[in-house]
Amino acid sequence: GDSVTQMEGPVTLSEEAFLTINCTYTATGYPSLFWYVQYPGEGLQLLLKATKADDKGSNKGFEATYRKETTSFHLEKGSVQVSDSAVYFCALRIAGGYQKVTFGTGTKLQVIP
Amino acid sequence: EAQVTQNPRYLITVTGKKLTVTCSQNMNHEYMSWYRQDPGLGLRQIYYSMNVEVTDKGDVPEGYKVSRKEKRNFPLILESPSPNQTSLYFCASSSGTGFTGELFFGEGSRLTVL
């Protein structure tokens, strides 16, 4: 079946540090890949997405590149802020099976001043 | 404003007392889905619907029911809640029938079953 594996959290960084959250996947079909963010007390919201191999999604200073050869979609940000503290979820949705969205377990990020 | 609205946001109930969590979206989306979020398990899909009167099971449907009589509404029904259904529940929707569409989430409903 389809699955998404994220690095274990929590991740604690100082403000302005570089962030990487690893995400790898296995998919029975061709996937679109997503990063969602959940701020405390809120629902999930889309952070960025990529729908084909080698595409780069970007938003709010975050980036992730769809790497088909390594089945990865790692999230990066060059300089994190305290306001980036949240839980980040990697997810996939496959062609021909779009009714199911598979999520990773989430990675909690805490940024300290 | 485009949104997915869930109610109630918080609920404490007792074992066996039927309850319904409502979900409504104002974006004319065909696809709607329910998830539960538990620590260490991420989000797991309970049920989904691809359009009015079309629903199907997700990964963890036991103990839940849904209906889709109108495009905008997708209620989640717990006929006889049990403590293992204590969780944070999210409703989500997306447009069209393609695999590139993002999900739009409600703010969540935290349910405690005693």
mmCIF file of C-alpha atoms in Angstrom:
data_model
loop_
_atom_site.group_PDB
_atom_site.id
_atom_site.type_symbol
_atom_site.label_atom_id
_atom_site.label_comp_id
_atom_site.label_asym_id
_atom_site.label_seq_id
_atom_site.Cartn_x
_atom_site.Cartn_y
_atom_site.Cartn_z
ATOM 1 C CA GLY A 1 0.000 0.000 0.000
ATOM 2 C CA ASP A 2 0.888 3.674 0.004
ATOM 3 C CA SER A 3 2.862 5.107 2.893
ATOM 4 C CA VAL A 4 4.654 8.257 3.987
ATOM 5 C CA THR A 5 7.558 8.273 6.419
ATOM 6 C CA GLN A 6 8.624 11.440 8.181
ATOM 7 C CA MET A 7 11.495 12.084 10.531
ATOM 8 C CA GLU A 8 10.623 11.775 14.182
ATOM 9 C CA GLY A 9 10.121 14.911 16.170
ATOM 10 C CA PRO A 10 10.058 17.080 18.019
ATOM 11 C CA VAL A 11 12.626 19.245 16.299
ATOM 12 C CA THR A 12 13.895 22.206 18.280
ATOM 13 C CA LEU A 13 15.794 24.970 16.509
ATOM 14 C CA SER A 14 16.994 28.436 17.330
ATOM 15 C CA GLU A 15 15.585 31.338 15.370
ATOM 16 C CA GLU A 16 17.330 31.845 11.989
ATOM 17 C CA ALA A 17 18.560 28.240 11.887
ATOM 18 C CA PHE A 18 18.253 26.085 8.774
ATOM 19 C CA LEU A 19 15.415 23.590 8.740
ATOM 20 C CA THR A 20 15.148 20.226 7.032
ATOM 21 C CA ILE A 21 12.307 17.793 7.655
ATOM 22 C CA ASN A 22 12.757 14.534 5.790
ATOM 23 C CA CYS A 23 9.899 12.814 4.010
ATOM 24 C CA THR A 24 10.023 9.639 1.927
ATOM 25 C CA TYR A 25 7.168 7.759 0.374
ATOM 26 C CA THR A 26 6.057 4.556 -1.272
ATOM 27 C CA ALA A 27 3.188 4.715 -3.734
ATOM 28 C CA THR A 28 1.276 2.153 -5.767
ATOM 29 C CA GLY A 29 0.624 4.759 -8.463
ATOM 30 C CA TYR A 30 1.876 8.134 -9.590
ATOM 31 C CA PRO A 31 1.578 10.570 -6.649
ATOM 32 C CA SER A 32 1.146 14.249 -6.038
ATOM 33 C CA LEU A 33 3.035 15.304 -2.921
ATOM 34 C CA PHE A 34 2.010 17.822 -0.291
ATOM 35 C CA TRP A 35 3.220 19.489 2.869
ATOM 36 C CA TYR A 36 0.544 20.616 5.301
ATOM 37 C CA VAL A 37 1.108 22.697 8.430
ATOM 38 C CA GLN A 38 -0.935 22.639 11.622
ATOM 39 C CA TYR A 39 -0.566 25.597 13.965
ATOM 40 C CA PRO A 40 -1.596 25.088 17.606
ATOM 41 C CA GLY A 41 -5.339 24.714 17.990
ATOM 42 C CA GLU A 42 -6.021 24.887 14.268
ATOM 43 C CA GLY A 43 -6.781 22.580 11.379
ATOM 44 C CA LEU A 44 -4.261 21.646 8.732
ATOM 45 C CA GLN A 45 -3.575 23.985 5.853
ATOM 46 C CA LEU A 46 -1.625 23.487 2.685
ATOM 47 C CA LEU A 47 1.920 24.776 2.829
ATOM 48 C CA LEU A 48 3.117 23.671 -0.605
ATOM 49 C CA LYS A 49 2.720 20.933 -3.174
ATOM 50 C CA ALA A 50 4.339 19.360 -6.229
ATOM 51 C CA THR A 51 2.476 17.294 -8.788
ATOM 52 C CA LYS A 52 5.221 15.833 -10.959
ATOM 53 C CA ALA A 53 8.797 14.701 -10.705
ATOM 54 C CA ASP A 54 11.455 17.451 -10.324
ATOM 55 C CA ASP A 55 8.808 20.074 -9.517
ATOM 56 C CA LYS A 56 9.669 22.387 -6.655
ATOM 57 C CA GLY A 57 6.898 23.629 -4.405
ATOM 58 C CA SER A 58 7.497 26.804 -2.422
ATOM 59 C CA ASN A 59 5.628 29.073 -0.049
ATOM 60 C CA LYS A 60 6.466 31.396 2.858
ATOM 61 C CA GLY A 61 10.185 30.662 2.451
ATOM 62 C CA PHE A 62 9.664 26.889 2.592
ATOM 63 C CA GLU A 63 10.682 24.671 -0.324
ATOM 64 C CA ALA A 64 10.441 21.008 -1.254
ATOM 65 C CA THR A 65 11.480 19.202 -4.448
ATOM 66 C CA TYR A 66 9.715 16.101 -5.783
ATOM 67 C CA ARG A 67 12.498 13.523 -6.218
ATOM 68 C CA LYS A 68 11.176 10.453 -7.970
ATOM 69 C CA GLU A 69 14.534 8.662 -8.011
ATOM 70 C CA THR A 70 14.827 8.797 -4.224
ATOM 71 C CA THR A 71 11.048 8.863 -3.537
ATOM 72 C CA SER A 72 11.530 11.891 -1.333
ATOM 73 C CA PHE A 73 9.975 15.297 -0.711
ATOM 74 C CA HIS A 74 12.083 16.928 1.999
ATOM 75 C CA LEU A 75 10.937 20.248 3.444
ATOM 76 C CA GLU A 76 13.517 23.014 3.842
ATOM 77 C CA LYS A 77 13.671 26.588 5.037
ATOM 78 C CA GLY A 78 16.778 28.701 5.180
ATOM 79 C CA SER A 79 15.964 30.728 8.279
ATOM 80 C CA VAL A 80 13.166 29.715 10.633
ATOM 81 C CA GLN A 81 11.178 32.093 12.803
ATOM 82 C CA VAL A 82 9.356 31.568 16.069
ATOM 83 C CA SER A 83 6.096 31.842 14.106
ATOM 84 C CA ASP A 84 7.051 28.684 12.177
ATOM 85 C CA SER A 85 6.509 26.585 15.311
ATOM 86 C CA ALA A 86 3.874 24.047 14.275
ATOM 87 C CA VAL A 87 3.358 20.427 13.257
ATOM 88 C CA TYR A 88 4.266 19.596 9.658
ATOM 89 C CA PHE A 89 2.679 16.726 7.734
ATOM 90 C CA CYS A 90 3.908 15.209 4.502
ATOM 91 C CA ALA A 91 1.177 13.620 2.376
ATOM 92 C CA LEU A 92 0.554 11.998 -0.983
ATOM 93 C CA ARG A 93 -2.393 11.490 -3.280
ATOM 94 C CA ILE A 94 -2.187 9.098 -6.203
ATOM 95 C CA ALA A 95 -3.590 9.192 -9.703
ATOM 96 C CA GLY A 96 -6.352 6.636 -10.013
ATOM 97 C CA GLY A 97 -6.756 6.567 -6.234
ATOM 98 C CA TYR A 98 -7.260 10.227 -5.426
ATOM 99 C CA GLN A 99 -9.991 9.478 -2.920
ATOM 100 C CA LYS A 100 -7.377 8.489 -0.392
ATOM 101 C CA VAL A 101 -4.818 10.927 0.922
ATOM 102 C CA THR A 102 -2.030 9.270 2.894
ATOM 103 C CA PHE A 103 -0.370 11.289 5.638
ATOM 104 C CA GLY A 104 2.852 10.890 7.548
ATOM 105 C CA THR A 105 2.753 10.962 11.337
ATOM 106 C CA GLY A 106 3.737 14.626 11.525
ATOM 107 C CA THR A 107 6.861 16.400 12.777
ATOM 108 C CA LYS A 108 6.559 18.958 15.520
ATOM 109 C CA LEU A 109 8.842 21.959 15.106
ATOM 110 C CA GLN A 110 9.634 24.300 17.969
ATOM 111 C CA VAL A 111 11.630 27.436 17.239
ATOM 112 C CA ILE A 112 13.112 29.241 20.228
ATOM 113 C CA PRO A 113 14.195 32.896 20.235
ATOM 114 C CA GLU B 1 -14.773 33.410 2.862
ATOM 115 C CA ALA B 2 -14.051 29.861 1.694
ATOM 116 C CA GLN B 3 -14.198 27.523 4.628
ATOM 117 C CA VAL B 4 -15.007 24.149 6.114
ATOM 118 C CA THR B 5 -17.049 24.426 9.308
ATOM 119 C CA GLN B 6 -17.266 21.704 11.925
ATOM 120 C CA ASN B 7 -19.464 21.553 14.999
ATOM 121 C CA PRO B 8 -19.117 21.034 17.842
ATOM 122 C CA ARG B 9 -15.489 22.007 18.357
ATOM 123 C CA TYR B 10 -15.358 20.291 21.737
ATOM 124 C CA LEU B 11 -17.558 17.551 23.128
ATOM 125 C CA ILE B 12 -17.489 15.324 26.183
ATOM 126 C CA THR B 13 -19.939 12.454 26.108
ATOM 127 C CA VAL B 14 -20.503 9.051 27.691
ATOM 128 C CA THR B 15 -20.228 5.577 26.246
ATOM 129 C CA GLY B 16 -23.204 4.623 24.113
ATOM 130 C CA LYS B 17 -24.772 8.051 23.694
ATOM 131 C CA LYS B 18 -25.243 8.695 19.982
ATOM 132 C CA LEU B 19 -23.693 11.849 18.622
ATOM 133 C CA THR B 20 -23.248 13.640 15.324
ATOM 134 C CA VAL B 21 -20.414 15.920 14.268
ATOM 135 C CA THR B 22 -21.504 18.205 11.475
ATOM 136 C CA CYS B 23 -19.336 19.377 8.589
ATOM 137 C CA SER B 24 -20.245 21.964 5.996
ATOM 138 C CA GLN B 25 -18.231 23.517 3.169
ATOM 139 C CA ASN B 26 -19.077 26.554 1.054
ATOM 140 C CA MET B 27 -16.708 25.905 -1.867
ATOM 141 C CA ASN B 28 -18.973 23.623 -3.922
ATOM 142 C CA HIS B 29 -16.460 20.802 -3.553
ATOM 143 C CA GLU B 30 -17.362 17.323 -4.761
ATOM 144 C CA TYR B 31 -14.949 15.461 -2.488
ATOM 145 C CA MET B 32 -15.266 15.384 1.301
ATOM 146 C CA SER B 33 -13.574 13.228 3.898
ATOM 147 C CA TRP B 34 -13.286 12.614 7.636
ATOM 148 C CA TYR B 35 -10.026 11.971 9.485
ATOM 149 C CA ARG B 36 -9.067 11.275 13.040
ATOM 150 C CA GLN B 37 -5.785 12.463 14.495
ATOM 151 C CA ASP B 38 -4.138 10.535 17.298
ATOM 152 C CA PRO B 39 -0.678 11.041 18.838
ATOM 153 C CA GLY B 40 1.992 9.087 16.997
ATOM 154 C CA LEU B 41 -0.441 7.918 14.315
ATOM 155 C CA GLY B 42 -0.902 11.052 12.229
ATOM 156 C CA LEU B 43 -4.163 11.400 10.334
ATOM 157 C CA ARG B 44 -6.184 8.343 9.423
ATOM 158 C CA GLN B 45 -9.077 8.439 7.011
ATOM 159 C CA ILE B 46 -12.452 7.302 8.363
ATOM 160 C CA TYR B 47 -14.815 7.805 5.421
ATOM 161 C CA TYR B 48 -14.860 9.773 2.223
ATOM 162 C CA SER B 49 -17.418 10.910 -0.312
ATOM 163 C CA MET B 50 -16.821 11.696 -3.956
ATOM 164 C CA ASN B 51 -20.227 13.297 -4.466
ATOM 165 C CA VAL B 52 -23.815 13.358 -3.232
ATOM 166 C CA GLU B 53 -25.004 9.878 -2.236
ATOM 167 C CA VAL B 54 -21.535 8.401 -2.932
ATOM 168 C CA THR B 55 -19.619 7.392 0.181
ATOM 169 C CA ASP B 56 -17.009 4.759 0.969
ATOM 170 C CA LYS B 57 -14.860 3.485 3.825
ATOM 171 C CA GLY B 58 -11.403 4.728 4.590
ATOM 172 C CA ASP B 59 -8.826 3.012 6.756
ATOM 173 C CA VAL B 60 -10.639 3.116 10.119
ATOM 174 C CA PRO B 61 -14.430 3.112 9.506
ATOM 175 C CA GLU B 62 -15.475 0.824 12.389
ATOM 176 C CA GLY B 63 -17.916 2.521 14.755
ATOM 177 C CA TYR B 64 -18.702 5.402 12.413
ATOM 178 C CA LYS B 65 -21.363 6.241 9.849
ATOM 179 C CA VAL B 66 -21.661 9.060 7.342
ATOM 180 C CA SER B 67 -24.204 10.399 4.892
ATOM 181 C CA ARG B 68 -24.031 12.819 1.962
ATOM 182 C CA LYS B 69 -27.502 14.023 1.132
ATOM 183 C CA GLU B 70 -26.381 17.482 0.078
ATOM 184 C CA LYS B 71 -23.175 18.514 -1.611
ATOM 185 C CA ARG B 72 -22.149 20.938 1.121
ATOM 186 C CA ASN B 73 -22.762 18.712 4.171
ATOM 187 C CA PHE B 74 -21.028 15.544 5.340
ATOM 188 C CA PRO B 75 -21.932 14.634 8.935
ATOM 189 C CA LEU B 76 -20.052 12.021 10.939
ATOM 190 C CA ILE B 77 -22.256 9.836 13.135
ATOM 191 C CA LEU B 78 -21.126 7.813 16.142
ATOM 192 C CA GLU B 79 -24.051 5.505 16.869
ATOM 193 C CA SER B 80 -22.634 4.107 20.103
ATOM 194 C CA PRO B 81 -19.435 5.906 21.051
ATOM 195 C CA SER B 82 -16.734 4.070 22.966
ATOM 196 C CA PRO B 83 -13.645 5.421 24.787
ATOM 197 C CA ASN B 84 -11.356 4.329 21.928
ATOM 198 C CA GLN B 85 -13.109 6.923 19.760
ATOM 199 C CA THR B 86 -11.723 9.704 21.933
ATOM 200 C CA SER B 87 -9.765 11.692 19.367
ATOM 201 C CA LEU B 88 -9.422 14.879 17.362
ATOM 202 C CA TYR B 89 -11.557 14.749 14.232
ATOM 203 C CA PHE B 90 -11.098 16.721 11.027
ATOM 204 C CA CYS B 91 -13.372 17.173 8.073
ATOM 205 C CA ALA B 92 -11.790 18.091 4.750
ATOM 206 C CA SER B 93 -12.906 18.839 1.205
ATOM 207 C CA SER B 94 -11.355 19.294 -2.197
ATOM 208 C CA SER B 95 -12.529 20.244 -5.644
ATOM 209 C CA GLY B 96 -12.807 18.064 -8.728
ATOM 210 C CA THR B 97 -11.830 14.456 -9.008
ATOM 211 C CA GLY B 98 -8.118 14.727 -9.636
ATOM 212 C CA PHE B 99 -5.133 13.701 -7.589
ATOM 213 C CA THR B 100 -3.444 17.088 -7.661
ATOM 214 C CA GLY B 101 -6.036 18.883 -5.558
ATOM 215 C CA GLU B 102 -5.266 20.064 -2.056
ATOM 216 C CA LEU B 103 -7.483 19.369 0.913
ATOM 217 C CA PHE B 104 -9.197 22.175 2.814
ATOM 218 C CA PHE B 105 -9.638 21.340 6.492
ATOM 219 C CA GLY B 106 -12.015 22.377 9.206
ATOM 220 C CA GLU B 107 -10.669 23.501 12.563
ATOM 221 C CA GLY B 108 -11.248 20.157 14.196
ATOM 222 C CA SER B 109 -13.611 18.628 16.739
ATOM 223 C CA ARG B 110 -12.115 17.270 19.936
ATOM 224 C CA LEU B 111 -14.215 14.406 21.237
ATOM 225 C CA THR B 112 -13.867 12.754 24.630
ATOM 226 C CA VAL B 113 -15.864 9.600 25.366
ATOM 227 C CA LEU B 114 -16.030 8.642 29.044
#
